[in-house]
């Protein structure tokens, strides 16, 4: 089962770099019409860079070629021609910051950048849950905060955006059905659930279903959860509680 994701939609992709980049573009002006929405509405270039495109997505080979073509300095052109995108996972922003002689129009930059896409998370709760979680939908998110191969501090867009929210904040979300291919076990059917990290998310919902008597497998099902470090053992007390009350036969 799928669990958490890394990034998307709502917070700035990379605020400081987005603002500094706006000064490197020819034709960069506030109030430029948005090419992404197609609506007769004006947005600032800064807002477009921060919220409509993904500034931390690795650069594509086609975009790298365009950057090299637009470099006026021979050293920059040589440097860009030697970049190994597979090994470095370098972003368009990183390449622009290292090759100062590259000058792009707004349209050319937008052609190089991927549009910001929604990130999907599995719901880690059941509509049949009882007690404090009744009537709520929850997700389990792993916050992405790591160092990229180029030494850049890489933070997942959506996971860090959610981390910064406070109780009562509103966020844009939508639900998407997975169809009938991934559902809790039918009545009287034991289940073997295998996952790691935030892949645990849908199985927490399954267990809530089992505990509420809305799904089969209660007392005869096993959960195998992969976890490298004890402090990363998500929902540990809750899962051990399902073993104690008989919802799970064993937690491995």
mmCIF file of C-alpha atoms in Angstrom:
data_model
loop_
_atom_site.group_PDB
_atom_site.id
_atom_site.type_symbol
_atom_site.label_atom_id
_atom_site.label_comp_id
_atom_site.label_asym_id
_atom_site.label_seq_id
_atom_site.Cartn_x
_atom_site.Cartn_y
_atom_site.Cartn_z
ATOM 1 C CA UNK A 1 0.000 0.000 0.000
ATOM 2 C CA UNK A 2 1.135 3.526 -0.708
ATOM 3 C CA UNK A 3 1.691 5.930 2.100
ATOM 4 C CA UNK A 4 3.182 9.371 2.258
ATOM 5 C CA UNK A 5 4.611 11.490 -0.472
ATOM 6 C CA UNK A 6 7.275 14.116 -0.493
ATOM 7 C CA UNK A 7 6.097 17.390 -1.620
ATOM 8 C CA UNK A 8 3.433 19.535 -3.257
ATOM 9 C CA UNK A 9 1.068 22.148 -3.804
ATOM 10 C CA UNK A 10 0.598 25.219 -1.749
ATOM 11 C CA UNK A 11 3.803 26.479 -0.200
ATOM 12 C CA UNK A 12 6.672 28.189 -1.953
ATOM 13 C CA UNK A 13 8.926 25.812 -3.815
ATOM 14 C CA UNK A 14 12.053 27.670 -2.674
ATOM 15 C CA UNK A 15 11.379 31.279 -1.587
ATOM 16 C CA UNK A 16 14.904 32.774 -1.520
ATOM 17 C CA UNK A 17 15.995 31.237 -4.796
ATOM 18 C CA UNK A 18 12.684 32.095 -6.432
ATOM 19 C CA UNK A 19 13.056 35.764 -5.544
ATOM 20 C CA UNK A 20 16.694 35.986 -6.618
ATOM 21 C CA UNK A 21 15.918 34.223 -9.879
ATOM 22 C CA UNK A 22 13.310 36.790 -10.875
ATOM 23 C CA UNK A 23 16.082 39.328 -11.327
ATOM 24 C CA UNK A 24 17.969 37.088 -13.770
ATOM 25 C CA UNK A 25 15.211 37.007 -16.382
ATOM 26 C CA UNK A 26 14.727 39.267 -19.337
ATOM 27 C CA UNK A 27 11.210 40.642 -19.511
ATOM 28 C CA UNK A 28 10.662 39.970 -15.812
ATOM 29 C CA UNK A 29 7.983 42.311 -14.549
ATOM 30 C CA UNK A 30 5.292 42.224 -11.936
ATOM 31 C CA UNK A 31 1.848 41.609 -13.289
ATOM 32 C CA UNK A 32 2.948 39.309 -16.130
ATOM 33 C CA UNK A 33 -0.001 37.189 -17.287
ATOM 34 C CA UNK A 34 0.039 33.606 -16.067
ATOM 35 C CA UNK A 35 0.779 31.110 -18.883
ATOM 36 C CA UNK A 36 -0.265 28.169 -16.701
ATOM 37 C CA UNK A 37 -3.861 28.948 -15.842
ATOM 38 C CA UNK A 38 -4.965 30.279 -19.220
ATOM 39 C CA UNK A 39 -7.201 32.770 -17.406
ATOM 40 C CA UNK A 40 -7.190 36.519 -18.151
ATOM 41 C CA UNK A 41 -5.706 37.193 -14.741
ATOM 42 C CA UNK A 42 -2.380 38.806 -13.928
ATOM 43 C CA UNK A 43 0.052 37.322 -11.407
ATOM 44 C CA UNK A 44 3.441 38.583 -10.307
ATOM 45 C CA UNK A 45 6.493 36.768 -11.610
ATOM 46 C CA UNK A 46 7.557 36.067 -8.035
ATOM 47 C CA UNK A 47 4.232 34.399 -7.242
ATOM 48 C CA UNK A 48 4.436 32.396 -10.453
ATOM 49 C CA UNK A 49 7.911 31.092 -9.600
ATOM 50 C CA UNK A 50 7.072 30.341 -5.974
ATOM 51 C CA UNK A 51 3.725 28.626 -6.362
ATOM 52 C CA UNK A 52 3.043 27.462 -9.916
ATOM 53 C CA UNK A 53 6.268 25.710 -10.908
ATOM 54 C CA UNK A 54 8.469 23.161 -9.154
ATOM 55 C CA UNK A 55 11.840 24.788 -8.508
ATOM 56 C CA UNK A 56 13.380 21.722 -6.820
ATOM 57 C CA UNK A 57 12.625 19.179 -9.573
ATOM 58 C CA UNK A 58 15.833 17.854 -11.228
ATOM 59 C CA UNK A 59 16.666 19.518 -14.549
ATOM 60 C CA UNK A 60 15.788 17.663 -17.753
ATOM 61 C CA UNK A 61 18.272 16.968 -20.558
ATOM 62 C CA UNK A 62 16.351 19.299 -22.900
ATOM 63 C CA UNK A 63 16.436 22.126 -20.345
ATOM 64 C CA UNK A 64 20.148 21.596 -19.761
ATOM 65 C CA UNK A 65 20.811 21.927 -23.498
ATOM 66 C CA UNK A 66 18.848 25.180 -23.591
ATOM 67 C CA UNK A 67 20.850 26.581 -20.670
ATOM 68 C CA UNK A 68 24.116 25.714 -22.416
ATOM 69 C CA UNK A 69 22.890 27.348 -25.625
ATOM 70 C CA UNK A 70 22.027 30.533 -23.716
ATOM 71 C CA UNK A 71 25.408 30.787 -21.933
ATOM 72 C CA UNK A 72 27.532 33.645 -23.259
ATOM 73 C CA UNK A 73 30.648 32.598 -21.327
ATOM 74 C CA UNK A 74 32.692 29.721 -22.765
ATOM 75 C CA UNK A 75 33.558 28.338 -19.303
ATOM 76 C CA UNK A 76 29.876 28.277 -18.347
ATOM 77 C CA UNK A 77 29.031 26.512 -21.590
ATOM 78 C CA UNK A 78 31.725 23.884 -20.976
ATOM 79 C CA UNK A 79 30.649 23.409 -17.369
ATOM 80 C CA UNK A 80 27.023 22.861 -18.364
ATOM 81 C CA UNK A 81 27.967 20.388 -21.093
ATOM 82 C CA UNK A 82 29.727 18.222 -18.493
ATOM 83 C CA UNK A 83 26.877 18.050 -15.946
ATOM 84 C CA UNK A 84 25.766 14.497 -15.127
ATOM 85 C CA UNK A 85 22.054 14.953 -14.377
ATOM 86 C CA UNK A 86 21.578 11.355 -13.216
ATOM 87 C CA UNK A 87 24.346 11.557 -10.616
ATOM 88 C CA UNK A 88 23.827 15.131 -9.413
ATOM 89 C CA UNK A 89 20.055 15.539 -9.748
ATOM 90 C CA UNK A 90 20.868 19.217 -10.254
ATOM 91 C CA UNK A 91 17.938 21.590 -10.551
ATOM 92 C CA UNK A 92 17.466 24.349 -13.119
ATOM 93 C CA UNK A 93 17.972 26.852 -10.299
ATOM 94 C CA UNK A 94 21.289 25.349 -9.209
ATOM 95 C CA UNK A 95 22.577 25.370 -12.768
ATOM 96 C CA UNK A 96 21.508 28.989 -13.300
ATOM 97 C CA UNK A 97 23.186 30.054 -10.075
ATOM 98 C CA UNK A 98 26.451 28.375 -11.055
ATOM 99 C CA UNK A 99 26.437 29.569 -14.682
ATOM 100 C CA UNK A 100 26.049 33.325 -14.280
ATOM 101 C CA UNK A 101 26.248 34.150 -17.971
ATOM 102 C CA UNK A 102 23.024 32.292 -18.826
ATOM 103 C CA UNK A 103 20.157 34.671 -19.563
ATOM 104 C CA UNK A 104 16.645 33.401 -20.187
ATOM 105 C CA UNK A 105 13.353 34.998 -21.062
ATOM 106 C CA UNK A 106 10.381 34.276 -18.803
ATOM 107 C CA UNK A 107 8.926 32.001 -21.470
ATOM 108 C CA UNK A 108 12.203 30.053 -21.775
ATOM 109 C CA UNK A 109 12.475 29.570 -18.031
ATOM 110 C CA UNK A 110 8.907 28.328 -17.765
ATOM 111 C CA UNK A 111 9.644 25.872 -20.572
ATOM 112 C CA UNK A 112 12.516 24.502 -18.450
ATOM 113 C CA UNK A 113 10.522 24.127 -15.236
ATOM 114 C CA UNK A 114 7.944 21.480 -14.426
ATOM 115 C CA UNK A 115 4.498 22.614 -13.346
ATOM 116 C CA UNK A 116 3.814 22.144 -9.657
ATOM 117 C CA UNK A 117 1.851 18.926 -9.249
ATOM 118 C CA UNK A 118 -0.266 17.743 -6.334
ATOM 119 C CA UNK A 119 1.286 15.181 -4.018
ATOM 120 C CA UNK A 120 -0.843 12.230 -2.967
ATOM 121 C CA UNK A 121 -1.060 10.699 0.504
ATOM 122 C CA UNK A 122 -2.957 7.611 1.577
ATOM 123 C CA UNK A 123 -5.686 8.231 4.136
ATOM 124 C CA UNK A 124 -4.615 6.571 7.388
ATOM 125 C CA UNK A 125 -8.027 6.358 9.030
ATOM 126 C CA UNK A 126 -11.403 4.689 8.596
ATOM 127 C CA UNK A 127 -14.850 6.307 8.303
ATOM 128 C CA UNK A 128 -16.028 3.509 10.600
ATOM 129 C CA UNK A 129 -13.638 4.441 13.397
ATOM 130 C CA UNK A 130 -14.993 4.915 16.881
ATOM 131 C CA UNK A 131 -13.874 7.205 19.667
ATOM 132 C CA UNK A 132 -11.742 10.311 19.178
ATOM 133 C CA UNK A 133 -10.953 9.687 15.509
ATOM 134 C CA UNK A 134 -14.587 9.267 14.444
ATOM 135 C CA UNK A 135 -15.581 11.675 11.693
ATOM 136 C CA UNK A 136 -12.010 12.595 10.828
ATOM 137 C CA UNK A 137 -9.721 11.708 7.947
ATOM 138 C CA UNK A 138 -6.027 11.553 8.792
ATOM 139 C CA UNK A 139 -2.846 11.197 6.757
ATOM 140 C CA UNK A 140 0.625 10.033 7.759
ATOM 141 C CA UNK A 141 3.360 12.246 6.323
ATOM 142 C CA UNK A 142 7.117 11.711 6.313
ATOM 143 C CA UNK A 143 8.800 15.125 6.307
ATOM 144 C CA UNK A 144 11.479 15.208 3.581
ATOM 145 C CA UNK A 145 14.561 17.041 4.842
ATOM 146 C CA UNK A 146 17.824 15.810 3.342
ATOM 147 C CA UNK A 147 20.981 16.788 1.470
ATOM 148 C CA UNK A 148 20.962 16.437 -2.329
ATOM 149 C CA UNK A 149 23.960 14.983 -4.254
ATOM 150 C CA UNK A 150 25.015 18.563 -5.051
ATOM 151 C CA UNK A 151 25.066 19.485 -1.354
ATOM 152 C CA UNK A 152 21.824 21.452 -1.481
ATOM 153 C CA UNK A 153 19.453 21.284 1.473
ATOM 154 C CA UNK A 154 16.457 19.490 -0.030
ATOM 155 C CA UNK A 155 13.111 19.940 1.675
ATOM 156 C CA UNK A 156 9.949 18.310 0.375
ATOM 157 C CA UNK A 157 7.527 21.019 -0.689
ATOM 158 C CA UNK A 158 4.258 19.552 0.595
ATOM 159 C CA UNK A 159 5.584 17.717 3.654
ATOM 160 C CA UNK A 160 7.320 20.832 4.994
ATOM 161 C CA UNK A 161 4.316 22.968 4.098
ATOM 162 C CA UNK A 162 2.112 20.665 6.180
ATOM 163 C CA UNK A 163 4.663 20.606 8.999
ATOM 164 C CA UNK A 164 4.345 24.398 9.306
ATOM 165 C CA UNK A 165 0.545 24.421 9.516
ATOM 166 C CA UNK A 166 -1.210 25.105 12.806
ATOM 167 C CA UNK A 167 -4.506 23.804 14.144
ATOM 168 C CA UNK A 168 -7.290 25.662 12.356
ATOM 169 C CA UNK A 169 -5.296 26.446 9.191
ATOM 170 C CA UNK A 170 -7.009 25.648 5.898
ATOM 171 C CA UNK A 171 -5.297 23.777 3.060
ATOM 172 C CA UNK A 172 -6.456 22.775 -0.412
ATOM 173 C CA UNK A 173 -7.116 19.044 -0.658
ATOM 174 C CA UNK A 174 -9.158 16.627 -2.709
ATOM 175 C CA UNK A 175 -9.808 12.920 -2.363
ATOM 176 C CA UNK A 176 -9.241 10.316 -5.034
ATOM 177 C CA UNK A 177 -10.650 6.796 -4.980
ATOM 178 C CA UNK A 178 -8.273 3.884 -5.554
ATOM 179 C CA UNK A 179 -11.174 1.801 -6.819
ATOM 180 C CA UNK A 180 -11.679 -1.760 -5.652
ATOM 181 C CA UNK A 181 -8.075 -2.921 -6.009
ATOM 182 C CA UNK A 182 -6.917 -1.997 -2.499
ATOM 183 C CA UNK A 183 -9.511 -2.513 0.218
ATOM 184 C CA UNK A 184 -9.688 -4.007 3.722
ATOM 185 C CA UNK A 185 -10.125 -7.803 3.762
ATOM 186 C CA UNK A 186 -13.658 -9.188 3.534
ATOM 187 C CA UNK A 187 -15.308 -10.656 6.646
ATOM 188 C CA UNK A 188 -13.630 -13.751 8.156
ATOM 189 C CA UNK A 189 -10.568 -13.329 5.945
ATOM 190 C CA UNK A 190 -7.155 -13.008 7.636
ATOM 191 C CA UNK A 191 -4.682 -10.549 6.150
ATOM 192 C CA UNK A 192 -0.911 -10.241 5.927
ATOM 193 C CA UNK A 193 0.075 -6.565 5.684
ATOM 194 C CA UNK A 194 3.626 -5.616 4.686
ATOM 195 C CA UNK A 195 4.934 -2.043 4.589
ATOM 196 C CA UNK A 196 7.750 0.328 5.492
ATOM 197 C CA UNK A 197 7.786 3.950 6.618
ATOM 198 C CA UNK A 198 4.724 5.960 5.622
ATOM 199 C CA UNK A 199 3.559 2.954 3.583
ATOM 200 C CA UNK A 200 1.935 2.069 6.894
ATOM 201 C CA UNK A 201 -0.760 4.712 6.310
ATOM 202 C CA UNK A 202 -3.515 2.685 4.577
ATOM 203 C CA UNK A 203 -3.027 -0.247 6.935
ATOM 204 C CA UNK A 204 -3.765 1.999 9.926
ATOM 205 C CA UNK A 205 -7.122 2.643 8.249
ATOM 206 C CA UNK A 206 -7.580 -1.101 7.710
ATOM 207 C CA UNK A 207 -6.911 -1.745 11.407
ATOM 208 C CA UNK A 208 -9.430 0.899 12.419
ATOM 209 C CA UNK A 209 -11.949 -0.905 10.214
ATOM 210 C CA UNK A 210 -11.107 -4.244 11.828
ATOM 211 C CA UNK A 211 -11.312 -2.784 15.334
ATOM 212 C CA UNK A 212 -14.742 -1.339 14.523
ATOM 213 C CA UNK A 213 -15.937 -4.708 13.216
ATOM 214 C CA UNK A 214 -16.402 -3.305 9.707
ATOM 215 C CA UNK A 215 -13.787 -5.558 8.083
ATOM 216 C CA UNK A 216 -12.566 -9.103 8.391
ATOM 217 C CA UNK A 217 -9.193 -10.269 9.631
ATOM 218 C CA UNK A 218 -9.533 -9.081 13.239
ATOM 219 C CA UNK A 219 -7.474 -11.312 15.511
ATOM 220 C CA UNK A 220 -6.050 -13.375 12.656
ATOM 221 C CA UNK A 221 -4.041 -10.755 10.746
ATOM 222 C CA UNK A 222 -0.328 -9.949 10.856
ATOM 223 C CA UNK A 223 1.445 -6.642 10.186
ATOM 224 C CA UNK A 224 5.095 -6.579 9.065
ATOM 225 C CA UNK A 225 6.466 -3.050 9.441
ATOM 226 C CA UNK A 226 9.940 -2.104 8.194
ATOM 227 C CA UNK A 227 11.667 0.552 10.290
ATOM 228 C CA UNK A 228 15.402 1.338 10.463
ATOM 229 C CA UNK A 229 15.389 3.157 13.796
ATOM 230 C CA UNK A 230 13.146 2.874 16.882
ATOM 231 C CA UNK A 231 12.397 6.616 16.849
ATOM 232 C CA UNK A 232 10.958 6.247 13.334
ATOM 233 C CA UNK A 233 8.488 3.566 14.419
ATOM 234 C CA UNK A 234 5.288 5.344 13.385
ATOM 235 C CA UNK A 235 2.132 4.817 15.448
ATOM 236 C CA UNK A 236 4.024 2.392 17.679
ATOM 237 C CA UNK A 237 1.803 2.634 20.764
ATOM 238 C CA UNK A 238 -1.308 2.470 18.634
ATOM 239 C CA UNK A 239 -0.151 -0.636 16.786
ATOM 240 C CA UNK A 240 0.859 -2.351 20.014
ATOM 241 C CA UNK A 241 -2.599 -1.492 21.316
ATOM 242 C CA UNK A 242 -4.156 -3.356 18.378
ATOM 243 C CA UNK A 243 -2.125 -6.410 19.382
ATOM 244 C CA UNK A 244 -3.236 -6.062 22.997
ATOM 245 C CA UNK A 245 -6.935 -5.775 22.163
ATOM 246 C CA UNK A 246 -6.807 -8.678 19.708
ATOM 247 C CA UNK A 247 -7.316 -6.700 16.500
ATOM 248 C CA UNK A 248 -3.852 -7.861 15.340
ATOM 249 C CA UNK A 249 -2.544 -11.361 15.907
ATOM 250 C CA UNK A 250 1.010 -10.038 15.879
ATOM 251 C CA UNK A 251 3.146 -7.024 14.977
ATOM 252 C CA UNK A 252 6.451 -7.944 13.340
#
